[in-house]
Short mmCIF file of C-alpha atoms and ligand atoms in Angstrom, two decimals:
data_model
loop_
_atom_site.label_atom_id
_atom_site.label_comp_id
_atom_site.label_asym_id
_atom_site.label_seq_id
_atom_site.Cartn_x
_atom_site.Cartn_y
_atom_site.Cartn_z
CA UNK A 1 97.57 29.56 87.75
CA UNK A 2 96.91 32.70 90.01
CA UNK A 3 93.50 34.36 90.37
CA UNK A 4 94.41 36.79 87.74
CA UNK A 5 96.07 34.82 85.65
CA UNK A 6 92.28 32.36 85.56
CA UNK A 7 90.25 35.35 85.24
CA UNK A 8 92.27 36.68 81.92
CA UNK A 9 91.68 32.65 80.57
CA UNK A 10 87.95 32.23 81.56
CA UNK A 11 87.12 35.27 80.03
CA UNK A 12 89.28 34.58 76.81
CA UNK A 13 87.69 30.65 76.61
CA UNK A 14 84.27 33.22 76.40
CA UNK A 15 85.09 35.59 74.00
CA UNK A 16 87.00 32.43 71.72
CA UNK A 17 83.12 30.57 72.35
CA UNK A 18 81.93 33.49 71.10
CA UNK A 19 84.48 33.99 67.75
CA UNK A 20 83.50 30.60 66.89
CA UNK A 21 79.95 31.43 67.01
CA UNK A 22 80.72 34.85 64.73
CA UNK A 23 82.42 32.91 62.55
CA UNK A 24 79.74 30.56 61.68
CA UNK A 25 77.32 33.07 61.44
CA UNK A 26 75.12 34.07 58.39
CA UNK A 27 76.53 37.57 56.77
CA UNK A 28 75.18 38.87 53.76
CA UNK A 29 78.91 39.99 52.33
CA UNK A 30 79.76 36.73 52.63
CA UNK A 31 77.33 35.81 50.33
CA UNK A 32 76.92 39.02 47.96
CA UNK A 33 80.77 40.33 48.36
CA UNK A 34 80.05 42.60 45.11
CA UNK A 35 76.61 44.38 46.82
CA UNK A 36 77.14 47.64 48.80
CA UNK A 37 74.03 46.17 50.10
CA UNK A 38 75.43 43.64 51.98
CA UNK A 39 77.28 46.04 54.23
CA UNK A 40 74.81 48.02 55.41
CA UNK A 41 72.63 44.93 56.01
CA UNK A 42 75.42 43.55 58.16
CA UNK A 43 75.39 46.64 59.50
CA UNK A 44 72.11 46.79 60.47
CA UNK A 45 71.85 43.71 62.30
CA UNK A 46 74.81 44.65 64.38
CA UNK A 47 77.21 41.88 63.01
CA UNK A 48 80.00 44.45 62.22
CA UNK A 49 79.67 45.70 65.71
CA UNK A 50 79.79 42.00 67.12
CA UNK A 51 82.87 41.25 64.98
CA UNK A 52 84.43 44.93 66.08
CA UNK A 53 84.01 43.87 69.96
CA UNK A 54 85.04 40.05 69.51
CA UNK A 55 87.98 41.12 67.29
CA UNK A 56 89.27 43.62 70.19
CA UNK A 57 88.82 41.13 72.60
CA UNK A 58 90.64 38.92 71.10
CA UNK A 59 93.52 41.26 70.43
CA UNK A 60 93.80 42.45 73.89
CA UNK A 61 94.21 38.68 74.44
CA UNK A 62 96.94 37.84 72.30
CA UNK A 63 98.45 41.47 73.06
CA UNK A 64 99.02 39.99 77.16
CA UNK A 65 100.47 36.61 75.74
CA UNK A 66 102.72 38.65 73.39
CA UNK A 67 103.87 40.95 76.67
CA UNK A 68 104.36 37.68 79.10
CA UNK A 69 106.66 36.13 76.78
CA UNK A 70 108.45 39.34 75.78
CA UNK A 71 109.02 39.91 79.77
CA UNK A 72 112.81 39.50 80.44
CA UNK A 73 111.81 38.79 84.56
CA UNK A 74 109.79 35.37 82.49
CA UNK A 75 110.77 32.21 84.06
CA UNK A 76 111.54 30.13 80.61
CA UNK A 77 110.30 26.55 79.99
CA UNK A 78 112.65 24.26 78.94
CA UNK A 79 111.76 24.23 75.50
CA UNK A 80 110.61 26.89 73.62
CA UNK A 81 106.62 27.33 72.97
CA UNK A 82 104.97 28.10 69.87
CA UNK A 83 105.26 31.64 70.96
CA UNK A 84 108.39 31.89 71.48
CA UNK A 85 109.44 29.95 68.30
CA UNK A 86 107.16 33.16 66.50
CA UNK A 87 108.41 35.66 68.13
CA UNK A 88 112.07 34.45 67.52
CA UNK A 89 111.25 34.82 63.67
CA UNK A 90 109.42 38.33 63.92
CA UNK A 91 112.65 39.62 66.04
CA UNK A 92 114.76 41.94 64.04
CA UNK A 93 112.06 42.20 60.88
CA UNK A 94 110.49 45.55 60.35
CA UNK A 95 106.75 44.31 60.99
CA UNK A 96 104.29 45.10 63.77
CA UNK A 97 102.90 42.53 66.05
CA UNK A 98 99.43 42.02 63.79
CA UNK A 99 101.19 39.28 62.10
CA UNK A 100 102.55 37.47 65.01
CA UNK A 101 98.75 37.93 66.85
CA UNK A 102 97.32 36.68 63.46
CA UNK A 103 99.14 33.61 63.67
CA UNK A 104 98.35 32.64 67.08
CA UNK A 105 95.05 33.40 66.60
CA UNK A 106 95.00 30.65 63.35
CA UNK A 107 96.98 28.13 65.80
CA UNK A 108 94.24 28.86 68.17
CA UNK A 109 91.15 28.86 66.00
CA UNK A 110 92.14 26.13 63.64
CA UNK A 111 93.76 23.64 66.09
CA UNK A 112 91.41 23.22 69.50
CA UNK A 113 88.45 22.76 68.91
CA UNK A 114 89.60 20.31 65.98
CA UNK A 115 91.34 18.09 67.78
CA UNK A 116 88.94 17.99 70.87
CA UNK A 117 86.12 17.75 68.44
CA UNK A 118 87.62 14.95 67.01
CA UNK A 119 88.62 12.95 70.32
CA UNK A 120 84.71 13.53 71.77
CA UNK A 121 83.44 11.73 68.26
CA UNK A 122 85.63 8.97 68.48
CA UNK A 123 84.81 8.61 72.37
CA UNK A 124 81.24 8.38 71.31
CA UNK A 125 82.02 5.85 68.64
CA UNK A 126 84.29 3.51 71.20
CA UNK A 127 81.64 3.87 73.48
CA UNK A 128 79.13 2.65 71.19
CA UNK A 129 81.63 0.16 69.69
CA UNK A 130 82.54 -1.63 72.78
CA UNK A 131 84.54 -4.64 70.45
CA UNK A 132 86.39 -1.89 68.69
CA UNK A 133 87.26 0.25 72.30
CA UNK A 134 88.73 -3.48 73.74
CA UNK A 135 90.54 -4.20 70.04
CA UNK A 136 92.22 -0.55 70.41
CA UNK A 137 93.22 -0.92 74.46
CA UNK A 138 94.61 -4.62 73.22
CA UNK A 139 96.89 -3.30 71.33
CA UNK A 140 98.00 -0.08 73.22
CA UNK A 141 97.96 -2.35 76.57
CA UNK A 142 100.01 -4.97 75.17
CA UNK A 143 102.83 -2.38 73.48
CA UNK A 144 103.03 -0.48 76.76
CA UNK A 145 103.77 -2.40 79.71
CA UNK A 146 102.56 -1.56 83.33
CA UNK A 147 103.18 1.58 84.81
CA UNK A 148 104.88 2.78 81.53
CA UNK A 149 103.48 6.01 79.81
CA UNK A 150 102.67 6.27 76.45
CA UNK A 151 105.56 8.03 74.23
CA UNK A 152 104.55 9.64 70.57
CA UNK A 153 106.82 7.16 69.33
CA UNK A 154 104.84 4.30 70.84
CA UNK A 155 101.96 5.94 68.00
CA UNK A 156 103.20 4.93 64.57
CA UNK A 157 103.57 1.32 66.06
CA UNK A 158 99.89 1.32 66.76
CA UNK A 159 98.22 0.20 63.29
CA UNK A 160 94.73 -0.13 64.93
CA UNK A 161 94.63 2.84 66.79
CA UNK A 162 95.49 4.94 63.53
CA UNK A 163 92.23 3.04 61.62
CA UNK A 164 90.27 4.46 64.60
CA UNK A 165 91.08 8.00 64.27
CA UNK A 166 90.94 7.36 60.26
CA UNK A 167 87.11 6.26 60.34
CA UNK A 168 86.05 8.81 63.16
CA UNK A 169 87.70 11.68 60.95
CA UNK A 170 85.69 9.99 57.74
CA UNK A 171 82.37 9.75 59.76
CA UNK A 172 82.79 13.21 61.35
CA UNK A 173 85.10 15.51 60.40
CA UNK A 174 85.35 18.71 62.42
CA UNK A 175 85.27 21.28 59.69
CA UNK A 176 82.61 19.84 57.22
CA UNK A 177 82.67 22.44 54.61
CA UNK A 178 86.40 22.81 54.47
CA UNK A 179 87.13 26.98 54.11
CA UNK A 180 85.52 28.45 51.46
CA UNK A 181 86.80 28.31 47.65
CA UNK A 182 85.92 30.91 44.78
CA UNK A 183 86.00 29.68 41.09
CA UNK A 184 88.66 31.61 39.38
CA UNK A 185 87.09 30.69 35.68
CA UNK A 186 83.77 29.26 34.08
CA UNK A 187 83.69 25.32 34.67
CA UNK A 188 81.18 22.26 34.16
CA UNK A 189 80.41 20.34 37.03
CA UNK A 190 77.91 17.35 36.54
CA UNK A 191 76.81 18.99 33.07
CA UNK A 192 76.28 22.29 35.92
CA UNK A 193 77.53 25.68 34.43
CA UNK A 194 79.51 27.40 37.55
CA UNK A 195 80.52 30.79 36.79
CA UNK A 196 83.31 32.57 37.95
CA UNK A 197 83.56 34.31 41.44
CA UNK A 198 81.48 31.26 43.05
CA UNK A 199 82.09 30.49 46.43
CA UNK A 200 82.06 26.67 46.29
CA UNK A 201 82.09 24.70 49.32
CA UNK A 202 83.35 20.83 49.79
CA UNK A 203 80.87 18.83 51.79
CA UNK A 204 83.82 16.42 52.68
CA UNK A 205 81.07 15.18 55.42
CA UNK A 206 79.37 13.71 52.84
CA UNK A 207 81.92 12.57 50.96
CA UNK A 208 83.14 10.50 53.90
CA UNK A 209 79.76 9.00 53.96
CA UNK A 210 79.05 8.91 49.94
CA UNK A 211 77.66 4.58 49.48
CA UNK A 212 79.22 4.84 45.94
CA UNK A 213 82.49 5.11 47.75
CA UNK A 214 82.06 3.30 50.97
CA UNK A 215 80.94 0.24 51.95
CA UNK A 216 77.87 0.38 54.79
CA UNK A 217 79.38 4.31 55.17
CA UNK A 218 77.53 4.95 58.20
CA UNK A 219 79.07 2.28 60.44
CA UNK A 220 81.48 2.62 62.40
CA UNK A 221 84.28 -0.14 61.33
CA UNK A 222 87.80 0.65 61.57
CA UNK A 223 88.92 -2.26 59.93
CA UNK A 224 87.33 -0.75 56.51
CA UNK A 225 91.21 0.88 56.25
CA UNK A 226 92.98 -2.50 57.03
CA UNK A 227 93.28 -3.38 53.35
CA UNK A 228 93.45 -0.40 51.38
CA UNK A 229 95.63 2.47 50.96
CA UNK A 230 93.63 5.46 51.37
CA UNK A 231 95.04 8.32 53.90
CA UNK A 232 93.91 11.89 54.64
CA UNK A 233 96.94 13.62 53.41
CA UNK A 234 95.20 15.43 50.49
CA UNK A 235 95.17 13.08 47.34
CA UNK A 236 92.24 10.64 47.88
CA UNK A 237 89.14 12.23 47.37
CA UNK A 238 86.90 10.14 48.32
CA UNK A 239 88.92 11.08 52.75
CA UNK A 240 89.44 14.70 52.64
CA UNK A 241 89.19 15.36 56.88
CA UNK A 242 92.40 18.10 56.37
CA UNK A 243 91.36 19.09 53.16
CA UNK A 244 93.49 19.49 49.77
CA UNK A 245 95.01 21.62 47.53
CA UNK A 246 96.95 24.60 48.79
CA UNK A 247 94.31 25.24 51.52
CA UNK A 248 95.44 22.09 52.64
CA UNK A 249 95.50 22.11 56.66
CA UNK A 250 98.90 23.19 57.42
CA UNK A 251 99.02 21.01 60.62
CA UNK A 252 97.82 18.15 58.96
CA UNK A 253 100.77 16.27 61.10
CA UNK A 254 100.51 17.58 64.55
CA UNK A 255 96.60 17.96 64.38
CA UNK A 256 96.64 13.84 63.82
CA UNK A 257 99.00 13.55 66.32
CA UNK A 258 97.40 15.31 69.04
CA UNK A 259 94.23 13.53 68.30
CA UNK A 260 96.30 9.76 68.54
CA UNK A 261 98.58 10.31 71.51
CA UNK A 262 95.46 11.74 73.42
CA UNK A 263 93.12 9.06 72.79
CA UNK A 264 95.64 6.45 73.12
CA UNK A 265 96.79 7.95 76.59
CA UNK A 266 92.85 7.92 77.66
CA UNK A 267 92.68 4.24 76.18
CA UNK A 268 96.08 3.04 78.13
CA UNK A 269 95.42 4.37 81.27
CA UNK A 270 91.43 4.27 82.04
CA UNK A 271 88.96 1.76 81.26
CA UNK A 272 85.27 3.62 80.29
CA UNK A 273 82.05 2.93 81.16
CA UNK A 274 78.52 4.88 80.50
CA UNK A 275 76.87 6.67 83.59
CA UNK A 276 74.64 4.12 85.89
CA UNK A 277 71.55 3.27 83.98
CA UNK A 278 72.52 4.56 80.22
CA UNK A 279 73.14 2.41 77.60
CA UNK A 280 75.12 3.14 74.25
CA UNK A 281 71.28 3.77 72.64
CA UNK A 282 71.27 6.77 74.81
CA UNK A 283 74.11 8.33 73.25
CA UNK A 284 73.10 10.73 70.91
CA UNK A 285 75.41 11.09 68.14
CA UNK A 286 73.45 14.16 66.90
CA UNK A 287 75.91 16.94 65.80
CA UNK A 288 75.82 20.71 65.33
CA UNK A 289 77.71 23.71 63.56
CA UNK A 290 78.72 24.74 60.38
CA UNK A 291 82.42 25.89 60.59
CA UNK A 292 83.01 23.24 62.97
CA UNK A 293 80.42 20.04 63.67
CA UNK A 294 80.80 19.46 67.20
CA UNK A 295 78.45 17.02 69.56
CA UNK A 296 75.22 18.35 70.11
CA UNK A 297 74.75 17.29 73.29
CA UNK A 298 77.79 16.72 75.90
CA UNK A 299 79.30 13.03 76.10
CA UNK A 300 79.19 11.41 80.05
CA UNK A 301 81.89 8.71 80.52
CA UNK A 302 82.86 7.11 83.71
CA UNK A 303 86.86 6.73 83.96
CA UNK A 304 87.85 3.80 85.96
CA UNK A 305 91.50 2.67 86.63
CA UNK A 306 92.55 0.15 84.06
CA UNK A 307 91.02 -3.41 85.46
CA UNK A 308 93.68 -5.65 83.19
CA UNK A 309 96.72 -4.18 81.44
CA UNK A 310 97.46 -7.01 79.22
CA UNK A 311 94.63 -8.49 77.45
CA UNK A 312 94.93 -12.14 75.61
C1 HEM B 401 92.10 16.80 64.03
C2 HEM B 401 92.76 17.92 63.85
C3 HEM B 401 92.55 18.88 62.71
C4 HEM B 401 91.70 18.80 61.62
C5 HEM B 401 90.71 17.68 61.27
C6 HEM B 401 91.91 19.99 60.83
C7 HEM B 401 91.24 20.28 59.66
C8 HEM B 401 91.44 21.42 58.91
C9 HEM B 401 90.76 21.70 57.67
C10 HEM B 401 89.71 20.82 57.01
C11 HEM B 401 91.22 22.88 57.22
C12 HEM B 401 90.80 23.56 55.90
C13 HEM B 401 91.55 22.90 54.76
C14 HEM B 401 90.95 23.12 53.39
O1 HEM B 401 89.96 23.84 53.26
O2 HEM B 401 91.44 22.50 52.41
C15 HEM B 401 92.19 23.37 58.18
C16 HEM B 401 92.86 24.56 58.06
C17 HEM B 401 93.71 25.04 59.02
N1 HEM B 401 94.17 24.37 60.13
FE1 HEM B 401 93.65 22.52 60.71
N2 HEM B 401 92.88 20.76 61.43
C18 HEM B 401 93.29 20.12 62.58
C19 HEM B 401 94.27 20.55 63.46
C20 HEM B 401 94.94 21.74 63.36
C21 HEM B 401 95.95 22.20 64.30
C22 HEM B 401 96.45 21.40 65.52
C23 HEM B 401 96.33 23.45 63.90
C24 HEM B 401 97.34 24.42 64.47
C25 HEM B 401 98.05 24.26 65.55
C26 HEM B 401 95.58 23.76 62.69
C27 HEM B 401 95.69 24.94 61.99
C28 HEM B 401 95.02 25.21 60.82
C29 HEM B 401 95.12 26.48 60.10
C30 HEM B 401 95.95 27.68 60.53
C31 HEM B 401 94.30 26.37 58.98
C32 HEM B 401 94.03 27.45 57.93
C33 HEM B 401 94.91 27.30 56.72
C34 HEM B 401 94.54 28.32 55.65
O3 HEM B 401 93.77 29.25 55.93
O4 HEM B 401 95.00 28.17 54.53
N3 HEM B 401 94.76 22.70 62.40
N4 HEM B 401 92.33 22.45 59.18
#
């Protein structure tokens, strides 16, 4: 990457800290939607502004990834990227770009900080769970032999790995409150009247840790999911990390994907360690956010080069 080229991204890793911030920020229309109060008070504390600047930001952004790829001089990967694939299927169609931006911008958003939310939580947990981090390397160690990288076809082989990511997505999934519903019609909840036009949102973070569902829900045991047949795909309740419904995440496949192969490849290759002098009681597994519950504090591992590659 040139100077340029590092400039445009620092600046655009800035303004996408900042979106996230926006996003999980307090505004009154949000809440009121129906008061022409809530505008002005929005107004007033200069969160239509913020949005405004972020949005155009943002825009300019996607507008430069849109030009690079539509370049003819472009020297073309070998496979098409995401980009490409979109801009394929806007060719020809009388639309503007806003679309195309507007999806890049949702591949963005919805499927970064997810994923490396996800792989610093179960990090944490490993780290903490030094049995579970040697039961996981066991088995990746053993399917992939020395000097061998790990394929994404290697993943559905490892059972144990999967359970891993299953009970750090129940313990802490990234987006807590799932996106935002609104009751269409009066219902009973609990014996609680909820009139239309609510905006209802699914604590699946405490679902995940509800002790009518889950046995000792706040430890971390993988093993919970050898015997049962509960998955995060949308239909048991009581594991909603993706969500349900028609909200569902649409990238409920790749997002668990990404989140395997990379913590597999970091469990194949490097055996972890805390910093000099910390032990697992130091790591704090306090979180933060609303829109997405990240670590509070930032996670220091020491990466060595794999000691023994087959383990009995
Ligand atoms: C560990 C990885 C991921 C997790 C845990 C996750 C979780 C979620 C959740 C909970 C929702 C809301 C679903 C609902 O309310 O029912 C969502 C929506 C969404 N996700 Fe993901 N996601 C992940 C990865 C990704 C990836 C990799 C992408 C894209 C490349 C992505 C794109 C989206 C989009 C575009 C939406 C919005 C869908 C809509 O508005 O209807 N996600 N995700």
């Amino acid at each position: 990457m040139n100077g340029a080229k590092l400039m445009k991204y620092a600046k655009f890793q800035q303004v996408f800290s900042e979106a996230m911030v926006a996003l999980s920020a307090f505004s009154a229309q949000d809440f009121f939607p129906a008061s022409p109060m809530s505008r002005w008070f929005d107004k007033l504390v200069g969160l239509e502004a913020r949005y405004r600047r972020i949005f155009l930001e943002l825009d300019a952004y996607f507008e430069m990834v849109l030009s690079q790829h539509m370049d003819p001089g472009r020297v073309k990967p070998e496979t098409d990227d995401l980009v490409d694939v979109l801009i394929n299927l806007w060719k020809g169609q009388a639309l503007t770009k806003d679309p195309l931006k507007a999806l890049i911008m949702d591949a963005f958003i919805g499927g970064t900080t997810t994923s490396s939310v996800t792989l610093l939580w179960a990090m944490s947990e490993l780290i903490k769970n030094p049995a579970v981090m040697k039961k996981a390397q066991t088995e990746i160690r053993n399917m992939v032999a020395d000097k061998q990288t790990l394929q994404v076809d290697n993943l559905s082989k490892l059972k144990y790995l999967k359970m891993v990511v299953k009970e750090t997505l129940r313990l802490h999934p990234p987006a807590p409150l799932l996106v935002p519903r609104e009751t269409m019609d009066h219902v009973k909840v609990l014996g609680y009247d909820i009139p239309p036009k609510t905006r209802i949102f699914v604590n699946v973070w405490a679902i995940g840790r509800d002790p009518v569902r889950w046995e000792k829900p706040e430890e971390f045991y993988p093993e919970r999911f050898d015997d049962i047949s509960i998955d995060f795909h949308g239909s048991h309740y009581e594991l909603l990390p993706f969500g349900a419904g028609r909200r569902i995440c649409p990238a409920i496949h790749m997002g668990a994907t990404i989140v395997e192969f990379t913590l597999a490849s970091l469990l194949h290759s490097f055996d972890w360690e805390l910093p000099q002098g910390m032990t697992s009681q130091d790591v704090s597994m306090e979180g933060t956010g609303r829109q997405v519950y990240c670590r509070k504090t930032p996670l220091y591992l020491v990466p060595s080069c794999k000691k023994q590659t087959h383990f009995p």
